[in-house]
CSV table of C-alpha atoms in Angstrom, one decimal:
chain,number,residue,atom,x,y,z
A,1,MET,CA,178.4,11.0,54.1
A,2,SER,CA,174.1,11.7,54.3
A,3,GLU,CA,173.6,15.1,54.1
A,4,PRO,CA,172.1,17.1,57.2
A,5,ALA,CA,168.6,17.1,58.2
A,6,GLU,CA,166.4,20.2,56.8
A,7,LEU,CA,165.5,22.1,60.5
A,8,ALA,CA,161.3,21.4,60.0
A,9,LEU,CA,159.7,25.4,60.1
A,10,PRO,CA,158.5,26.3,63.8
A,11,ALA,CA,154.7,26.4,64.4
A,12,PRO,CA,153.5,30.3,64.4
A,13,THR,CA,151.1,31.7,67.1
A,14,ILE,CA,147.4,32.9,66.7
A,15,ALA,CA,145.7,35.8,68.5
A,16,VAL,CA,142.7,35.9,68.0
A,17,ALA,CA,139.3,39.5,69.7
A,18,LEU,CA,137.7,41.3,67.9
A,19,GLU,CA,137.2,44.3,65.9
A,20,LEU,CA,135.8,47.5,66.3
A,21,PRO,CA,134.1,49.6,65.2
A,22,VAL,CA,133.4,47.6,62.6
A,23,TYR,CA,132.5,43.9,64.7
A,24,GLY,CA,134.8,41.6,62.2
A,25,VAL,CA,137.4,39.7,64.1
A,26,LYS,CA,141.2,40.6,64.4
A,27,VAL,CA,144.0,37.5,64.3
A,28,THR,CA,147.1,37.9,65.5
A,29,VAL,CA,149.6,35.2,63.9
A,30,GLY,CA,153.3,35.4,64.7
A,31,VAL,CA,155.3,34.6,61.9
A,32,PRO,CA,158.3,31.9,62.4
A,33,ALA,CA,162.2,32.8,61.3
A,34,GLY,CA,161.9,31.0,57.8
A,35,ALA,CA,158.5,30.8,57.1
A,36,LYS,CA,157.2,32.9,53.7
A,37,LEU,CA,153.9,32.7,53.2
A,38,LEU,CA,151.8,32.7,55.1
A,39,ASN,CA,147.3,31.6,54.7
A,40,VAL,CA,144.9,32.3,57.7
A,41,TRP,CA,141.2,30.7,57.7
A,42,ARG,CA,138.4,30.1,60.0
A,43,THR,CA,135.9,27.1,60.1
A,44,GLY,CA,131.8,27.3,61.4
A,45,PRO,CA,129.9,25.0,63.0
A,46,SER,CA,129.2,23.6,58.7
A,47,GLY,CA,133.4,22.9,58.4
A,48,THR,CA,133.1,24.8,55.2
A,49,VAL,CA,136.7,27.2,54.5
A,50,ALA,CA,137.0,30.5,54.2
A,51,TYR,CA,140.1,32.2,53.9
A,52,VAL,CA,140.6,35.7,55.4
A,53,ARG,CA,140.6,38.2,52.4
A,54,THR,CA,143.7,40.1,54.0
A,55,ALA,CA,145.7,37.0,54.7
A,56,TYR,CA,145.1,35.1,50.8
A,57,GLN,CA,148.5,33.1,50.5
A,58,ARG,CA,150.5,36.7,51.6
A,59,ALA,CA,153.7,36.8,51.2
A,60,VAL,CA,156.1,37.6,54.5
A,61,THR,CA,159.3,37.7,56.0
A,62,GLY,CA,159.6,35.8,59.6
A,63,PRO,CA,160.0,36.5,62.5
A,64,THR,CA,157.7,39.4,62.5
A,65,SER,CA,153.6,40.0,63.7
A,66,ALA,CA,151.1,39.7,61.2
A,67,ILE,CA,147.3,40.8,61.1
A,68,ALA,CA,144.4,39.0,59.8
A,69,HIS,CA,141.0,41.3,59.3
A,70,ASP,CA,138.3,39.1,58.9
A,71,PHE,CA,135.2,42.0,58.3
A,72,GLU,CA,132.8,38.5,57.5
A,73,ALA,CA,132.3,37.0,60.5
A,74,PRO,CA,129.1,35.1,60.4
A,75,PHE,CA,127.1,36.4,64.3
A,76,GLY,CA,126.2,33.9,66.7
A,77,VAL,CA,128.7,30.9,66.0
A,78,PRO,CA,131.6,29.0,67.4
A,79,LEU,CA,133.9,30.4,65.0
A,80,VAL,CA,138.3,27.5,64.4
A,81,TYR,CA,140.8,30.5,63.2
A,82,THR,CA,143.6,28.6,61.9
A,83,ALA,CA,146.6,30.3,60.5
A,84,GLN,CA,149.5,28.1,58.2
A,85,VAL,CA,152.8,29.3,57.1
A,86,THR,CA,155.2,27.6,54.9
A,87,LEU,CA,158.3,28.0,52.3
A,88,ALA,CA,158.5,30.5,49.7
A,89,ASP,CA,158.5,26.9,47.4
A,90,GLY,CA,155.6,25.5,49.6
A,91,SER,CA,158.4,22.2,50.7
A,92,GLN,CA,157.4,23.0,54.5
A,93,ALA,CA,154.2,23.9,56.3
A,94,SER,CA,153.3,24.8,59.9
A,95,GLN,CA,149.7,25.2,60.8
A,96,VAL,CA,148.3,26.0,64.8
A,97,SER,CA,144.5,27.0,65.5
A,98,ALA,CA,142.8,29.2,68.2
A,99,ALA,CA,140.6,28.4,71.0
A,100,PRO,CA,136.4,28.7,69.3
A,101,PHE,CA,135.8,32.4,69.2
A,102,THR,CA,132.5,33.2,68.7
A,103,LEU,CA,131.4,37.1,67.5
A,104,GLU,CA,128.2,38.7,68.9
A,105,PRO,CA,126.8,41.5,67.3
A,106,PRO,CA,125.4,45.0,70.2
A,107,ASP,CA,122.2,44.0,69.5
A,108,ASP,CA,119.7,42.1,67.0
A,109,TYR,CA,120.5,44.1,64.1
A,110,PRO,CA,121.6,42.8,60.8
A,111,TRP,CA,124.5,44.2,58.8
A,112,LEU,CA,125.0,45.3,55.8
A,113,ASN,CA,128.9,44.9,53.9
A,114,ASP,CA,130.5,46.5,51.4
A,115,LEU,CA,133.5,43.7,51.0
A,116,MET,CA,135.7,46.6,49.6
A,117,ARG,CA,135.6,49.1,51.8
A,118,PRO,CA,135.3,48.4,55.9
A,119,THR,CA,133.8,52.0,57.0
A,120,ASN,CA,130.5,50.5,54.9
A,121,ALA,CA,129.4,48.0,56.6
A,122,GLY,CA,127.2,49.6,59.6
A,123,GLU,CA,123.7,47.8,60.6
A,124,VAL,CA,120.1,48.7,59.1
A,125,VAL,CA,116.6,47.4,59.7
A,126,VAL,CA,115.1,45.4,58.1
A,127,GLU,CA,111.6,45.3,57.1
A,128,ALA,CA,111.1,42.5,54.0
A,129,PHE,CA,113.3,39.5,52.3
A,130,ALA,CA,110.8,37.2,50.7
A,131,PRO,CA,109.8,36.2,48.8
A,132,GLN,CA,112.6,34.2,48.2
A,133,GLU,CA,112.3,32.6,44.6
A,134,TYR,CA,114.3,29.3,42.9
A,135,ASP,CA,114.1,29.0,39.5
A,136,VAL,CA,114.2,25.7,38.4
A,137,PRO,CA,114.9,25.3,34.8
A,138,ALA,CA,112.9,22.9,33.3
A,139,GLY,CA,111.1,21.8,29.4
A,140,VAL,CA,107.5,20.4,29.6
A,141,HIS,CA,106.7,18.1,27.1
A,142,ARG,CA,103.8,17.2,25.7
A,143,ILE,CA,102.5,13.8,24.1
A,144,LEU,CA,99.5,13.0,22.2
A,145,GLU,CA,97.5,10.5,24.1
A,146,ARG,CA,99.2,10.8,27.3
A,147,ARG,CA,98.0,12.5,29.7
A,148,THR,CA,101.3,13.6,31.8
A,149,PRO,CA,103.9,15.0,30.4
A,150,ILE,CA,108.3,13.9,30.4
A,151,VAL,CA,110.0,17.2,31.6
A,152,SER,CA,113.7,17.4,31.8
A,153,SER,CA,114.7,19.6,34.6
A,154,ASP,CA,117.8,20.5,36.6
A,155,PHE,CA,119.2,21.4,40.0
A,156,ALA,CA,117.3,24.9,41.3
A,157,HIS,CA,119.1,28.0,40.8
A,158,THR,CA,120.1,30.4,44.5
A,159,PRO,CA,117.6,32.6,44.9
A,160,THR,CA,116.2,35.7,43.8
A,161,ALA,CA,114.7,38.5,47.0
A,162,GLU,CA,113.6,41.3,46.8
A,163,LEU,CA,115.4,43.0,50.5
A,164,VAL,CA,114.1,46.2,51.8
A,165,LEU,CA,115.7,48.3,54.2
A,166,VAL,CA,115.4,51.0,56.1
A,167,THR,CA,117.6,53.4,57.6
A,168,LEU,CA,117.3,55.8,60.5
A,169,ASP,CA,120.3,58.5,59.3
A,170,GLU,CA,122.4,60.0,57.0
A,171,ALA,CA,125.0,58.9,57.6
A,172,ALA,CA,123.6,55.5,57.8
A,173,ARG,CA,122.1,56.2,54.2
A,174,GLU,CA,125.4,56.5,52.8
A,175,ARG,CA,127.0,53.8,54.0
A,176,VAL,CA,124.5,51.8,52.4
A,177,ARG,CA,124.3,53.8,49.3
A,178,ASN,CA,127.5,53.7,49.3
A,179,THR,CA,127.6,49.7,49.3
A,180,LEU,CA,124.9,49.4,46.4
A,181,GLY,CA,126.8,51.5,44.4
A,182,ASN,CA,130.1,50.2,44.2
A,183,GLY,CA,129.5,47.6,41.5
A,184,ARG,CA,131.0,44.1,43.6
A,185,PRO,CA,129.0,41.8,45.7
A,186,VAL,CA,127.1,42.3,49.1
A,187,LEU,CA,127.2,40.8,52.8
A,188,LEU,CA,124.1,40.8,54.7
A,189,ARG,CA,125.6,39.1,58.0
A,190,THR,CA,122.2,37.9,60.9
A,191,LEU,CA,121.6,36.0,63.9
A,192,PRO,CA,121.5,32.5,63.2
A,193,GLU,CA,117.7,32.4,64.7
A,194,GLN,CA,116.7,35.8,62.0
A,195,GLY,CA,117.0,32.3,59.6
A,196,VAL,CA,119.8,34.1,57.0
A,197,GLY,CA,123.2,33.8,58.7
A,198,ASN,CA,125.7,35.3,56.2
A,199,ILE,CA,124.3,35.3,53.5
A,200,TYR,CA,126.3,37.4,49.6
A,201,LEU,CA,124.3,38.4,47.0
A,202,ALA,CA,124.9,40.1,43.6
A,203,ILE,CA,122.7,43.7,43.2
A,204,THR,CA,120.3,43.7,40.1
A,205,GLY,CA,118.9,47.4,41.1
A,206,TRP,CA,117.8,48.7,43.8
A,207,SER,CA,115.7,52.0,44.8
A,208,GLU,CA,115.6,55.2,47.0
A,209,ALA,CA,112.9,56.7,49.1
A,210,ARG,CA,111.7,59.1,51.8
A,211,VAL,CA,110.2,57.3,54.2
A,212,SER,CA,108.5,60.0,55.7
A,213,ARG,CA,106.7,62.2,52.7
A,214,VAL,CA,108.0,65.8,54.6
A,215,ALA,CA,111.6,66.2,52.6
A,216,GLN,CA,113.4,66.9,56.5
A,217,TYR,CA,112.8,63.9,57.8
A,218,ALA,CA,116.3,61.7,57.2
A,219,GLU,CA,115.2,58.1,57.2
A,220,ARG,CA,115.5,56.1,53.6
A,221,ARG,CA,114.1,53.1,52.4
A,222,PHE,CA,115.9,51.3,49.9
A,223,THR,CA,114.6,48.2,48.1
A,224,ILE,CA,117.1,46.1,45.9
A,225,GLU,CA,116.4,43.7,43.7
A,226,THR,CA,119.1,40.9,45.2
A,227,VAL,CA,120.3,37.4,43.7
A,228,GLN,CA,122.6,34.9,46.2
A,229,VAL,CA,126.0,34.7,44.7
A,230,ASP,CA,128.5,31.6,46.0
A,231,ARG,CA,131.7,33.9,48.3
A,232,PRO,CA,133.8,36.0,46.9
A,233,ASP,CA,137.0,34.6,45.9
A,234,PRO,CA,139.6,36.5,48.0
A,235,ARG,CA,141.9,36.7,45.2
A,236,LEU,CA,139.4,38.8,43.3
A,237,TYR,CA,138.6,40.5,46.5
A,238,ALA,CA,140.4,42.2,48.7
A,239,PRO,CA,139.4,45.0,51.2
A,240,VAL,CA,140.5,48.8,50.9
A,241,ALA,CA,142.5,50.2,53.8
A,242,PRO,CA,140.5,52.5,55.6
A,243,THR,CA,143.5,55.3,56.4
A,244,SER,CA,144.8,57.6,53.9
A,245,TYR,CA,147.2,59.9,53.1
A,246,ALA,CA,145.6,62.7,54.3
A,247,ASP,CA,144.6,60.7,57.5
A,248,VAL,CA,147.8,59.7,58.6
A,249,LYS,CA,149.0,63.7,58.8
A,250,ALA,CA,145.5,64.8,60.6
A,251,THR,CA,146.3,62.8,63.8
A,252,TYR,CA,150.1,62.7,63.4
A,253,ALA,CA,152.1,65.4,63.5
A,254,THR,CA,156.0,63.5,62.7
A,255,TYR,CA,157.1,60.6,61.9
A,256,ALA,CA,158.5,60.0,65.1
A,257,ALA,CA,154.8,60.9,66.7
A,258,LEU,CA,153.5,57.9,64.5
A,259,LYS,CA,157.0,55.7,65.0
A,260,ALA,CA,156.1,56.0,68.9
A,261,ALA,CA,151.9,55.2,68.2
A,262,VAL,CA,152.0,52.5,65.6
A,263,ALA,CA,153.6,49.5,65.8
A,264,SER,CA,153.1,48.4,62.1
A,265,TYR,CA,151.9,49.7,59.0
A,266,ASP,CA,149.0,47.3,59.4
A,267,GLU,CA,148.1,48.9,62.1
A,268,LEU,CA,148.7,52.1,61.2
A,269,MET,CA,147.0,51.8,57.3
A,270,PHE,CA,143.9,50.0,59.3
A,271,ASN,CA,143.2,51.6,62.9
A,272,PHE,CA,139.4,53.0,62.3
A,273,ALA,CA,140.1,55.2,65.1
A,274,THR,CA,142.0,57.3,62.4
A,275,ALA,CA,140.7,56.6,59.8
A,276,GLY,CA,138.6,59.0,57.6
A,277,ALA,CA,135.0,58.1,55.7
A,278,GLN,CA,134.9,56.2,52.8
A,279,VAL,CA,133.0,57.0,49.5
A,280,LEU,CA,132.6,55.2,45.6
A,281,ALA,CA,136.2,54.0,44.4
A,282,VAL,CA,134.0,56.3,41.1
A,283,PRO,CA,131.7,59.6,43.8
A,284,TRP,CA,128.6,60.4,43.4
A,285,PRO,CA,128.3,63.9,41.9
A,286,PRO,CA,127.9,66.6,44.5
A,287,ALA,CA,125.0,68.1,45.5
A,288,ASP,CA,126.3,71.8,45.4
A,289,LEU,CA,127.3,71.8,41.8
């Protein structure tokens, strides 16, 4: 007698929406019964696959609803989000893609993103981002009685550049200061017509100065030494949920009130309406000592 055929894993469902105030993308996945692992990724016009950090090899137990937060989605280009569920051993997989979604920023200003702490993301005024200098490793060998040298060279490295930002108020200054000081690569997001798009930058040094010589004005100019790097591996960097236990206590009087207002743990921890301000993992020295 033959063994019964194994039932196929049902396809998940997917819904994509704008996530405010961080201008990211919120992907809600309906995980079917039997699924144990979830992956969500997006592709843009280049066709390159970018896994969403909060839903990479994520353990799930279907049926359930899971939310993926993409805080790095590029502006102004059509993005196709795909959700895939698998069994624990990977023997079966099923996936679904959403209709193309274009993330539009509130205006034309670039955004600087902290990959670890999403509440540090925000608009900045870019004063300069040039020149971008491309180093080419090369050996030049000049030969006697030969006019031209023999040159051995490699492909060009990603560029280094000086990025100059201006912040207009104290809140923006603190966001940029915390983002640059977190010891991780940062993301500069711009509209495609600004000639940059999404670019990941490692910070090798930076300075901060007042725009005005009058001390009471809040504007600051940040001059940042950068080098372009690959998008950091989602297995190494995942955003920290912005909501803390103190935020929960301050928002909900009782556990019953919390359960009545919040459908899942994910909605609780990534609720930007109730989350407090985030700072460095290692705080700056206080100014009131």
